[in-house]
Amino acid sequence: MTIIDDLTAEQDRLEDVLAGLDEAQWTSPSGASGWTVADVVLHLAQGEEGVAASVAGAGVDVRPREGDTVEEAMDLLVRAQRTAPEEVFRRWREARKDAVEALRGADPKRPLTWVETPLKPATLATTRLAEHWAHGLDITEPLGIGFPDTERLRHVAWLAHRTLPYALAVTAEQAGPVSCELTAPDGTEVWRFGPADAESTISGTAGAFCRVAAQRLGAAESGLRTTGPYGAVALSVVRTYAV
């Protein structure tokens, strides 16, 4: 599947960045509140281990305590498994290769157990690409390292638009169809998602849309434009949910 090739490419790019970090950079604060760069990479490793486990038939349970949110549970898991940066890097490299191998060998039609709902391998790979891209920003931006947008953001934008109905449902917002018209990172191509006749739209750059969906940029600061009765509310709730 092309998505798995693109996931691999996104992980390759991040590995190149991580391989050049020194000890001080690994232990410096990331863009993820309360986490160092090493913590972010550990979180990614744990996620890839979960992918491989899911393909193997094991359940993915990220709620170790009754009442925890997914985010709280993930934070607890990171705090419980913190270790030296070199060990975290090794663990992530092994985990991401195992996960990609597992996804390539999985039945593309059989949903895999995941955090909130079963996902087919291609969709799960898409969520992992989105996760690595977003956390790549958390790592590179505080360190002043270049991390330019690529054509792989198309997958992130697709995921964000696909999960708009879920985002609206969990926030108890009511909305009708919303389409997106996003300028690709090359500045020329336009990516379109949703019904062409939708009266509500979100338009602007794909990079801004994906950052809003990943909660790395506020909608008001994004430069994105909305039209129709539902465009603004859709932009306010859009997320890269793994559903």
XYZ file of C-alpha atoms in Angstrom:
243
model
C 0.000 0.000 0.000
C 1.247 3.474 -0.895
C 0.362 4.745 2.565
C 2.808 2.316 4.149
C 5.564 3.509 1.817
C 4.768 7.074 2.816
C 4.689 6.151 6.503
C 8.142 4.638 6.084
C 9.389 7.781 4.345
C 8.035 9.983 7.151
C 9.743 7.791 9.739
C 12.975 7.786 7.731
C 12.962 11.586 7.770
C 12.453 11.643 11.521
C 15.201 9.063 12.050
C 17.629 11.283 10.141
C 16.745 14.158 12.476
C 17.073 12.068 15.627
C 20.392 10.590 14.567
C 21.913 14.075 14.584
C 20.793 15.088 18.092
C 23.176 15.377 21.007
C 22.430 14.489 24.634
C 21.322 18.005 25.516
C 18.844 18.078 22.642
C 17.399 14.665 23.515
C 16.720 15.807 27.071
C 15.444 19.284 26.177
C 11.747 20.221 26.330
C 9.692 19.287 23.284
C 6.586 20.961 21.944
C 4.499 18.347 23.777
C 3.745 19.781 27.204
C 5.684 18.057 29.996
C 7.664 15.808 27.662
C 11.273 15.938 26.577
C 12.323 14.991 23.052
C 13.202 11.535 24.382
C 9.716 11.236 25.888
C 8.119 11.995 22.521
C 10.199 9.333 20.805
C 9.370 6.857 23.568
C 5.676 7.578 23.033
C 6.105 6.904 19.306
C 7.915 3.642 20.074
C 5.102 2.529 22.352
C 2.613 3.269 19.601
C 4.514 1.241 17.013
C 4.788 -1.650 19.451
C 1.017 -1.430 19.789
C 0.616 -1.663 16.018
C 2.695 -4.838 15.823
C 0.801 -6.316 18.763
C -2.536 -5.532 17.162
C -1.585 -7.211 13.896
C -0.439 -10.227 15.914
C -3.890 -10.425 17.490
C -3.212 -8.835 20.859
C -5.533 -6.158 22.179
C -4.417 -2.552 22.479
C -5.272 -1.249 25.947
C -4.028 2.230 26.789
C -6.191 2.794 29.860
C -4.236 1.330 32.791
C -6.528 2.886 35.400
C -10.272 3.281 35.608
C -11.371 6.726 34.504
C -8.177 7.772 32.751
C -8.432 9.507 29.413
C -6.343 8.162 26.553
C -3.991 11.149 26.894
C -3.554 10.602 30.627
C -2.913 6.919 30.131
C -0.289 7.590 27.467
C 1.437 10.109 29.697
C 1.538 7.588 32.548
C 2.992 4.973 30.218
C 5.745 7.316 29.086
C 6.591 8.287 32.655
C 6.739 4.631 33.687
C 9.166 3.631 30.928
C 11.567 6.576 30.710
C 15.140 5.558 30.053
C 18.341 6.801 28.427
C 17.981 8.528 25.028
C 20.105 5.954 23.222
C 17.843 3.177 24.492
C 14.729 5.110 23.488
C 16.148 5.661 19.996
C 17.001 1.984 19.621
C 13.565 0.936 20.844
C 11.774 3.245 18.409
C 13.856 2.145 15.428
C 13.118 -1.503 16.131
C 9.455 -0.855 16.852
C 8.795 1.153 13.732
C 10.388 -1.494 11.500
C 8.386 -4.238 13.190
C 5.176 -2.237 12.807
C 5.696 -1.544 9.117
C 6.516 -5.192 8.462
C 3.384 -6.223 10.338
C 1.187 -3.775 8.432
C 2.551 -4.941 5.097
C 1.703 -8.529 5.971
C -1.740 -7.804 7.422
C -4.969 -8.659 5.627
C -5.935 -5.263 4.136
C -9.643 -5.999 4.591
C -9.521 -7.134 8.230
C -9.901 -4.368 10.839
C -7.292 -4.351 13.586
C -7.996 -3.637 17.243
C -6.944 -0.103 18.135
C -7.503 2.549 20.776
C -11.105 3.603 20.235
C -12.331 1.456 17.348
C -11.037 -1.237 14.960
C -9.132 0.151 11.966
C -8.154 -1.423 8.677
C -4.360 -1.551 8.120
C -4.322 1.339 5.636
C -6.216 3.623 8.001
C -4.054 2.593 10.940
C -0.948 3.363 8.878
C -2.440 6.773 8.076
C -2.931 7.555 11.750
C 0.677 6.541 12.450
C 1.950 8.810 9.684
C -0.081 11.681 11.145
C 1.283 10.905 14.605
C 4.897 10.858 13.444
C 4.463 14.068 11.472
C 2.836 15.931 14.366
C 5.392 14.745 16.893
C 8.120 15.522 14.389
C 6.992 19.134 14.706
C 7.116 18.808 18.507
C 10.742 17.704 18.227
C 12.102 19.957 15.497
C 10.424 23.299 16.122
C 11.788 23.881 19.664
C 15.244 22.871 18.409
C 15.108 25.123 15.350
C 15.518 22.194 12.956
C 13.950 22.379 9.507
C 10.980 20.071 8.974
C 9.309 21.235 5.759
C 5.861 20.147 4.661
C 5.756 17.367 2.071
C 3.201 15.749 -0.214
C 2.656 13.183 2.543
C 0.446 15.750 4.284
C -2.285 14.652 1.883
C -2.780 11.610 4.127
C -3.051 13.794 7.233
C -5.551 16.110 5.551
C -7.612 13.142 4.358
C -7.696 11.701 7.870
C -8.766 15.018 9.388
C -11.593 15.445 6.896
C -12.673 11.811 7.131
C -13.060 12.042 10.891
C -14.973 15.339 10.915
C -18.297 13.576 11.654
C -16.711 11.928 14.705
C -15.138 15.210 15.825
C -18.505 16.915 15.609
C -20.216 14.084 17.453
C -17.819 14.029 20.408
C -18.158 17.800 20.820
C -21.960 17.673 20.476
C -21.845 20.046 17.513
C -24.388 19.772 14.706
C -23.244 20.296 11.146
C -23.906 19.276 7.591
C -21.461 18.354 4.817
C -18.213 20.321 4.688
C -15.706 20.193 1.861
C -12.042 21.188 1.942
C -9.980 22.878 -0.772
C -6.363 22.874 0.330
C -3.266 24.118 -1.440
C -0.592 21.414 -1.429
C 2.947 22.099 -0.169
C 4.131 22.632 -3.756
C 1.975 25.767 -3.822
C 0.225 24.719 -7.027
C -1.823 21.555 -6.633
C -5.166 21.751 -4.829
C -6.414 18.832 -2.738
C -10.190 18.492 -2.482
C -12.056 16.443 0.093
C -15.793 16.140 0.544
C -18.809 16.673 -1.710
C -18.304 19.222 -4.476
C -21.741 20.697 -3.850
C -21.293 21.224 -0.093
C -22.392 24.735 0.870
C -19.839 24.841 3.696
C -16.107 24.860 2.956
C -12.673 25.160 4.532
C -9.909 26.472 2.305
C -6.280 27.497 2.617
C -2.954 25.725 2.836
C -2.776 22.030 3.613
C -0.007 22.698 6.124
C -2.186 25.048 8.147
C -5.204 22.718 7.989
C -3.159 19.749 9.163
C -1.600 21.750 11.995
C -5.014 22.866 13.216
C -6.261 19.272 13.049
C -3.199 18.082 14.976
C -3.701 20.855 17.547
C -0.365 22.459 16.705
C -1.930 25.709 15.468
C -4.991 27.670 16.492
C -7.733 28.057 13.912
C -7.725 31.838 14.376
C -4.018 32.024 13.553
C -4.114 29.580 10.644
C -5.165 31.859 7.822
C -7.741 29.264 6.791
C -11.014 30.517 5.369
C -14.477 29.094 6.000
C -17.799 29.569 4.241
C -21.361 28.427 4.743
C -23.267 27.585 7.899
C -20.926 24.822 9.089
C -17.436 25.737 7.888
C -16.362 27.611 11.024
C -17.678 25.038 13.486
C -16.034 22.226 11.517
C -12.692 24.028 11.635
C -13.061 24.561 15.372
C -13.384 20.830 16.082
C -11.330 19.173 13.314
C -8.821 16.645 14.675
C -6.701 13.768 13.383
C -8.677 11.187 15.312
C -7.685 7.525 14.992
C -11.160 6.325 14.001
